[in-house]
Short mmCIF file of C-alpha atoms in Angstrom, two decimals:
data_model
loop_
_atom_site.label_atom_id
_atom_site.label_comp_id
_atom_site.label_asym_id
_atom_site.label_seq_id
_atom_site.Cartn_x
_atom_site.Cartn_y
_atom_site.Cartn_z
CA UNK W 1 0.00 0.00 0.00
CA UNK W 2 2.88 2.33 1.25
CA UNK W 3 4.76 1.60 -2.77
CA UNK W 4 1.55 2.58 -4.19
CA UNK W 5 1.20 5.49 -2.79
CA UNK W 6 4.87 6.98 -3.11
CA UNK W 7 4.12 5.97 -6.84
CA UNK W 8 1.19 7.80 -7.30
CA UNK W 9 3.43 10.57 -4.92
CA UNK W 10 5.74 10.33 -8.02
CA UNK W 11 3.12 10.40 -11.17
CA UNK W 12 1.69 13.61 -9.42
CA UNK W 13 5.00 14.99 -8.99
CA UNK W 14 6.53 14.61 -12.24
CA UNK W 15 4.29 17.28 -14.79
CA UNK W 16 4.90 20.18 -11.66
CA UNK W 17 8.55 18.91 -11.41
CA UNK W 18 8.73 19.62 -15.95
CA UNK W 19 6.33 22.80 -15.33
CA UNK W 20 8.85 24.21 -13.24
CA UNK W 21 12.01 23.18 -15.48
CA UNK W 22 9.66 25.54 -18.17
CA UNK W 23 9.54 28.61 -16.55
CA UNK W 24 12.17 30.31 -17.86
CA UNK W 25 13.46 34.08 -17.25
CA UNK W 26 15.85 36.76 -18.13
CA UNK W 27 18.94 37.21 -15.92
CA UNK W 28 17.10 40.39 -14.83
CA UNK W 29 13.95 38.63 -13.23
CA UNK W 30 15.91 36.51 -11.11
CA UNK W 31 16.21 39.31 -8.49
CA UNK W 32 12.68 39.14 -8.14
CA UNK W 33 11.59 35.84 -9.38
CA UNK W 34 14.75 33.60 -7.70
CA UNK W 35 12.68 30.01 -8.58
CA UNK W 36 12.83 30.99 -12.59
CA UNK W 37 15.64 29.52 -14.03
CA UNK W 38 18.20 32.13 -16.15
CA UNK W 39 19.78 31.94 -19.03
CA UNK W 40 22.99 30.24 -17.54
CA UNK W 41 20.43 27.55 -15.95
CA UNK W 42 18.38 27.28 -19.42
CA UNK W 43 18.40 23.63 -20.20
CA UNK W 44 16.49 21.91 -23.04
CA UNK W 45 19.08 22.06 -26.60
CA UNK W 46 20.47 25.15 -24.29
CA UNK W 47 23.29 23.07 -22.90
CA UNK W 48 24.46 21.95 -26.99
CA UNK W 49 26.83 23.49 -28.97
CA UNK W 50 25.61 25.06 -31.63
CA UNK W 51 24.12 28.36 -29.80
CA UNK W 52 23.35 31.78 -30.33
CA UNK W 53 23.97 34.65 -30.07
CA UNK W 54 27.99 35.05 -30.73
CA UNK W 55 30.34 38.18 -30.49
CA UNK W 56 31.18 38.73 -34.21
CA UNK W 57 34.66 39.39 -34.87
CA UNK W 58 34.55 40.91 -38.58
CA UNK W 59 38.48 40.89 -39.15
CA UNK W 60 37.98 36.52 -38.56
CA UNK W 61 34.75 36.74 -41.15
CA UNK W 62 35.50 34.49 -44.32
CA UNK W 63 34.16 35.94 -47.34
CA UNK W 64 31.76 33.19 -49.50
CA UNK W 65 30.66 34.34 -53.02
CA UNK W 66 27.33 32.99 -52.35
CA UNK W 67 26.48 35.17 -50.00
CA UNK W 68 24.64 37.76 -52.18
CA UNK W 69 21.87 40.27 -52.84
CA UNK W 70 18.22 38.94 -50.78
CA UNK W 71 15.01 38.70 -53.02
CA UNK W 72 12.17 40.30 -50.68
CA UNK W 73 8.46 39.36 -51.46
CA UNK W 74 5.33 41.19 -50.10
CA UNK W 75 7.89 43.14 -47.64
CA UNK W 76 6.32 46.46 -49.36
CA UNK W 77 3.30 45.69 -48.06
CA UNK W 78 1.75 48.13 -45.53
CA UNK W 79 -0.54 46.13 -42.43
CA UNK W 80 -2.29 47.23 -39.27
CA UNK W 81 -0.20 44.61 -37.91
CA UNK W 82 -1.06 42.87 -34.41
CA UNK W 83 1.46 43.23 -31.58
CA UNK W 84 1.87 41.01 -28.39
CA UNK W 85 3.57 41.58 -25.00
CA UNK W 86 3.80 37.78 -24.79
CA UNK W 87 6.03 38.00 -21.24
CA UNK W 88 9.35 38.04 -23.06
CA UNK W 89 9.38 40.39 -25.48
CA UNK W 90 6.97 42.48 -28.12
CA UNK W 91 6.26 40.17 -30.80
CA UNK W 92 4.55 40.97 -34.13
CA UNK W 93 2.66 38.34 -35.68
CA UNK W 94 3.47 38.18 -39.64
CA UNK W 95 1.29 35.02 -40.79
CA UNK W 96 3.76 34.05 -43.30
CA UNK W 97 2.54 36.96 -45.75
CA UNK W 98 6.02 37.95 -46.36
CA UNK W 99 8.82 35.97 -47.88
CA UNK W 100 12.62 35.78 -48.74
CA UNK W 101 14.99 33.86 -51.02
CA UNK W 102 18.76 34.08 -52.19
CA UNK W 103 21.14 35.69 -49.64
CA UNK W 104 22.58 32.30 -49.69
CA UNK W 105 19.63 30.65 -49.08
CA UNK W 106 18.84 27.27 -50.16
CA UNK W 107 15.29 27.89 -50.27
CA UNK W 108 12.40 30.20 -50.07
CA UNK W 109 11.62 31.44 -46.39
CA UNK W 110 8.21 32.95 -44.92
CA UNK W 111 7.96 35.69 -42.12
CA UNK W 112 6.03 34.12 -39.24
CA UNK W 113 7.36 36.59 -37.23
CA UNK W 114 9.35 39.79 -35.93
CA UNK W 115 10.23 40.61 -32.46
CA UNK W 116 12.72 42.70 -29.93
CA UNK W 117 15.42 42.85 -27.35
CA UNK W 118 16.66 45.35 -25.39
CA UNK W 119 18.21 47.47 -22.71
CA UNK W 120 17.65 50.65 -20.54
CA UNK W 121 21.67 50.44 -21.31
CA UNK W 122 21.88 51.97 -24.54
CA UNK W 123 24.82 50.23 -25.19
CA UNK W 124 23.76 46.80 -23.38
CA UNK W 125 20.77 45.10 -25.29
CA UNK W 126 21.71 43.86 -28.72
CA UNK W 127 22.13 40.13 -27.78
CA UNK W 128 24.59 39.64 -30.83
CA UNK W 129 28.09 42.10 -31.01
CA UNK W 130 30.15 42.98 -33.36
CA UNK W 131 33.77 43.34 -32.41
CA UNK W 132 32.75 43.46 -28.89
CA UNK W 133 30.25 46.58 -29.32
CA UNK W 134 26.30 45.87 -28.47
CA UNK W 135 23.67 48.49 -29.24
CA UNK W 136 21.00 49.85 -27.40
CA UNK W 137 18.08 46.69 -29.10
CA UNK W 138 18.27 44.10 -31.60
CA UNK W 139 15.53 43.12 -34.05
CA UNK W 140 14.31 39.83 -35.19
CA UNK W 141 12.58 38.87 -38.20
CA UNK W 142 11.56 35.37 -37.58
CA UNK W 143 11.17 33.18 -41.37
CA UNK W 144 10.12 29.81 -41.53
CA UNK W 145 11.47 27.21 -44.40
CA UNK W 146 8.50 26.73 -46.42
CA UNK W 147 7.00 23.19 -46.27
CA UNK W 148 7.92 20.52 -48.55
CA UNK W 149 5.14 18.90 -50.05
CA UNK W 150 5.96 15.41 -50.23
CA UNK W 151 6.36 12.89 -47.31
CA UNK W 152 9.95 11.24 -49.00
CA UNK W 153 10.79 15.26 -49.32
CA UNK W 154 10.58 16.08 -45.79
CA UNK W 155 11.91 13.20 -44.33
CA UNK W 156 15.34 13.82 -46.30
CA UNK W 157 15.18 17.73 -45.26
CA UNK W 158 17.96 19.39 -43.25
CA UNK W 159 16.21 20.69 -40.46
CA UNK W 160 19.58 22.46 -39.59
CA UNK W 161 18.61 25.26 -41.47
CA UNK W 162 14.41 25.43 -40.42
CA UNK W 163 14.72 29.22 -39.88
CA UNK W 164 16.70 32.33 -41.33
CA UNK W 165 16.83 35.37 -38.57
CA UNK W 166 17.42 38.47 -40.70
CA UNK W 167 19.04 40.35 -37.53
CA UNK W 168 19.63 44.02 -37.22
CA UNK W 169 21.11 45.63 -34.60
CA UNK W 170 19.10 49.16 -33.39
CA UNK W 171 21.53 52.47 -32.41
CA UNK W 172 20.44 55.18 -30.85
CA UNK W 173 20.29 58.44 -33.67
CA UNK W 174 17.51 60.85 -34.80
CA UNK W 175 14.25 60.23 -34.73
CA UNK W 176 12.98 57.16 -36.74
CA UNK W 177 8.84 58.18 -37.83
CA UNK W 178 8.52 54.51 -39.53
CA UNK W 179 8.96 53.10 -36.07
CA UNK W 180 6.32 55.27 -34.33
CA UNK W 181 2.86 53.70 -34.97
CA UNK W 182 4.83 50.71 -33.03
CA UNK W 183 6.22 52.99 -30.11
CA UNK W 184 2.87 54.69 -29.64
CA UNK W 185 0.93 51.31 -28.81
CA UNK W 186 3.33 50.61 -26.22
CA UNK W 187 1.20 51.33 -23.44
CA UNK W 188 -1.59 49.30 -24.63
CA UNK W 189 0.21 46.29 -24.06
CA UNK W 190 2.28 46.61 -20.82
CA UNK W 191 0.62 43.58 -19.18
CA UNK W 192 1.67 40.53 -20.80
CA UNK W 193 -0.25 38.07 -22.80
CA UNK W 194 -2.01 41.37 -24.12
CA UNK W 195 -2.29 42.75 -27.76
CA UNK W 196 -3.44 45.16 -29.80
CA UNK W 197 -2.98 46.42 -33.03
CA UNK W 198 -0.98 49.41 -35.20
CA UNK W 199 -3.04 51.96 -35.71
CA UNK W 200 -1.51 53.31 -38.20
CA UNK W 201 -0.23 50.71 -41.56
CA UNK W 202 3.44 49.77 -41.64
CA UNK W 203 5.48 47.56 -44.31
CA UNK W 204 8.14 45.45 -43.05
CA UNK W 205 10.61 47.68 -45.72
CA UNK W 206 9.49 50.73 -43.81
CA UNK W 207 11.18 48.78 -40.38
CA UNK W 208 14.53 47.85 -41.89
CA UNK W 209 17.49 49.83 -43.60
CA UNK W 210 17.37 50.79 -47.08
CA UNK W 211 17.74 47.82 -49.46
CA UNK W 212 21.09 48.94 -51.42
CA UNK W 213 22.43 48.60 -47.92
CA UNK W 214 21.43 44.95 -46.67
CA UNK W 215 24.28 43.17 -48.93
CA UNK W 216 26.61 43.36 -46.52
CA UNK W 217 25.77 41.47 -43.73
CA UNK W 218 27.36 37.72 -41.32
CA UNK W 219 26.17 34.53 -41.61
CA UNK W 220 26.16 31.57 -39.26
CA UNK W 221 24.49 28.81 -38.19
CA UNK W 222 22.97 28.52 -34.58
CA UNK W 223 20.12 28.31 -32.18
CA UNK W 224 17.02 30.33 -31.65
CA UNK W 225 18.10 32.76 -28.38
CA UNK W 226 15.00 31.62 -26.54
CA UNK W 227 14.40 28.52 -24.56
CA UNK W 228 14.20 25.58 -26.19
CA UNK W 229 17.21 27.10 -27.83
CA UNK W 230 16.44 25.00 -31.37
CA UNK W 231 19.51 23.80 -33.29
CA UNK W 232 17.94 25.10 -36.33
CA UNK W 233 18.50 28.79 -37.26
CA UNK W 234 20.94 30.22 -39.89
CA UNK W 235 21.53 33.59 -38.63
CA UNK W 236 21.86 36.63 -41.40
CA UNK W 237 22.92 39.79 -38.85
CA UNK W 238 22.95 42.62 -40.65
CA UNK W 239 25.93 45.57 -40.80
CA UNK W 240 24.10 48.14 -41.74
CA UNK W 241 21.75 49.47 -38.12
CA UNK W 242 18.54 50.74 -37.77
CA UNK W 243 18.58 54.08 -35.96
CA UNK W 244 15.92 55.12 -33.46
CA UNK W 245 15.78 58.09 -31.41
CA UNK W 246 16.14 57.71 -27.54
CA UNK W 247 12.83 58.69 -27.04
CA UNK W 248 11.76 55.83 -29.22
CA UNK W 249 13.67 53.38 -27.52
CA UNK W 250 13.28 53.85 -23.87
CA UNK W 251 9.56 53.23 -24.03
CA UNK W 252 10.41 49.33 -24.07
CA UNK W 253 11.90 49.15 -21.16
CA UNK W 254 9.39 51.99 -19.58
CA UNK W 255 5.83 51.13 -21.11
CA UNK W 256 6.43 47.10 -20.73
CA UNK W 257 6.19 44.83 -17.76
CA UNK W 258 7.16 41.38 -16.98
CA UNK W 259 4.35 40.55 -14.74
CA UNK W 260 0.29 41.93 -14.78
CA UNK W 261 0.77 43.85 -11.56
CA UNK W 262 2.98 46.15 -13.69
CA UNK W 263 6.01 46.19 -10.88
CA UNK W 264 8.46 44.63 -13.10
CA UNK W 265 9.86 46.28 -16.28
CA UNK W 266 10.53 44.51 -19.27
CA UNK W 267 14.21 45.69 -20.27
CA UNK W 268 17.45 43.33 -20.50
CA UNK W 269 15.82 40.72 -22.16
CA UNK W 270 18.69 39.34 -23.98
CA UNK W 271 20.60 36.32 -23.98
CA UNK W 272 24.17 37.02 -23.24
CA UNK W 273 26.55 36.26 -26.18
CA UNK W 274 28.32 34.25 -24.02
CA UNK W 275 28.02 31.17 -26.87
CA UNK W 276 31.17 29.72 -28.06
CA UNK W 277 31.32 29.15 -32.03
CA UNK W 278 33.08 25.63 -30.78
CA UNK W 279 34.67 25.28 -34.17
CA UNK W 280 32.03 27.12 -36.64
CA UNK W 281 33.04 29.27 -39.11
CA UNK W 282 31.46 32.98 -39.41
CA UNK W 283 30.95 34.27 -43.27
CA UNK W 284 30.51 37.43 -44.41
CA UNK W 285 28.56 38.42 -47.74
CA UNK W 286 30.37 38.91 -50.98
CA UNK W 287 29.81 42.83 -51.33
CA UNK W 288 31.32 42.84 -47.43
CA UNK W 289 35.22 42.37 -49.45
CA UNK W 290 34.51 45.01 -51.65
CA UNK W 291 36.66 47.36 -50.41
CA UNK W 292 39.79 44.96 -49.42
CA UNK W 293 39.75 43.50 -53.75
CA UNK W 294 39.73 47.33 -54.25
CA UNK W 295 43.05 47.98 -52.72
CA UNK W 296 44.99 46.20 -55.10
CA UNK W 297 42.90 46.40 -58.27
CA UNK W 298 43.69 50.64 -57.16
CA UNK W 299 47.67 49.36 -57.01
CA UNK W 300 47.74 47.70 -60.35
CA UNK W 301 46.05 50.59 -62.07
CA UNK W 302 49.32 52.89 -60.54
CA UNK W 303 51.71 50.47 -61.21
CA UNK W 304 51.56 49.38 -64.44
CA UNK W 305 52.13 53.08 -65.83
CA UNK W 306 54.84 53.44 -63.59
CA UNK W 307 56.75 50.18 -64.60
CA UNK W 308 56.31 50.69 -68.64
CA UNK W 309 58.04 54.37 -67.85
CA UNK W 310 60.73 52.78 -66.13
CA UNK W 311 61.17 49.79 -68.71
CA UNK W 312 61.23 52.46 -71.55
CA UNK W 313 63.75 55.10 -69.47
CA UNK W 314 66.38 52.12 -69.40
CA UNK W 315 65.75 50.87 -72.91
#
């Protein structure tokens, strides 16, 4: 009788015991919320090692020729889209309306998704760096690998490459109107697991840099920054920054709590780039080299002159 009952002790015990392994937090929350397990406690694929984010050290970049120009589908488009607080971040919902290809992609990619992270540090809450320097956010666009349509297709897919992050890292500059429809909602969703949407239409192209400069950009592979922390993501993090005023980006960590009684901001929600590359290699797009191939094209052209003078002088 005494067995039984530890077992069914045990049964019961077992769903709280994974429930509690689930609730994950930001570094930040921990102060507060000591039972919520951090990022340096995240377990799950969290523990493997093939995770992001990474510092980026450009001079250690190898150039690949594939890497080149990104075909953008439907990104012109201009949506009331719906935004979440979802407890971790602002999160806009993109239904898989807009698409990508090339870039060195293998195949064509739709939006599910674009979210945030970020700091009351303006130079803390970027969750990828490059040479060592974060900015004051970092922004997400989400794309999943569009379906394969027969069973003998998807059972010989590389799921290593599921989703392409286009990353872009957010500095603080002059004002940014694009981004304001987004700021101004804000403090319609401070509670989380509320929404609402823009009032005002937006296209994803309005959101990121100008397209004649998104071809130079890094490429990796790694993990989604969130618990489970997914093997499955080939990163695209862009050179090029989005500029927001401070104005604009304060409000994150000011309008948005971690909790419904509003007592905890939502600010440093990033994942440390604490990640090793553990032997992977970091790429940089084609148009990246530009400049170094220039250097000695620039030589030649001087040089060539100079040497026919010199031949002909001794002749």
């Amino acid at each position: 009788m005494r067995l039984l009952l530890a077992l069914l002790v045990l049964a019961v015990a077992r769903p709280w015991a994974r429930a509690a392994d689930e609730h994950w937090c930001y570094e930040i929350q921990k102060k507060t919320e000591p039972n919520c397990l951090g990022p340096k406690e995240w377990k799950w694929d969290c523990q493997k090692k093939r995770q992001s984010p990474i510092n980026i050290i450009a001079s250690n970049a190898e150039v690949k020729k594939d890497l080149g120009l990104f075909s953008f589908s439907s990104y012109e488009k201009k949506k009331k889209w719906n935004v979440t607080n979802n407890g971790h971040t602002v999160l806009i919902d993109l239904n898989k309306e807009a698409k990508i290809e090339g870039g060195g992609l293998n195949t064509e990619y739709q939006a599910t998704q674009l979210h945030f992270h970020w700091s009351r540090n303006l130079t803390g809450g970027s969750e990828h760096s490059i040479n060592g320097e974060h900015t004051a956010m970092e922004m997400h666009i989400v794309h999943q690998k569009k379906q394969l349509t027969s069973k003998s297709q998807r059972a010989s897919e590389n799921t290593s490459e599921d989703i392409a992050v286009l990353a872009f890292l957010v500095k603080v500059g002059s004002q940014n109107d694009n981004f304001q429809p987004l700021v101004d909602i804000l403090p319609t969703i401070s509670k989380p697991n509320t929404s609402t949407a823009m009032n005002e239409p937006v296209s994803l192209f309005d959101l990121i840099p100008e397209k004649e400069k998104l071809k130079d950009y890094f490429r990796y592979l790694g993990s989604l920054t969130t618990p489970e922390c997914s093997e499955t993501v080939v990163w695209t993090v862009f050179q090029e920054p989005i500029y927001l005023g401070k104005d604009q980006v304060l409000p994150f960590s000011e309008k948005l709590f971690y909790d419904k009684s509003r007592k905890k901001n939502m600010t440093d929600n990033v994942r440390p780039p604490m990640q090793s590359l553990e032997g992977r290699s970091v790429y940089k797009s084609y148009s990246s080299a530009a400049p170094e191939r220039l250097l000695p094209l620039a030589l030649t052209t001087l040089l060539v002159p100079a040497l026919a003078y010199l031949t002909a002088g001794s002749l």
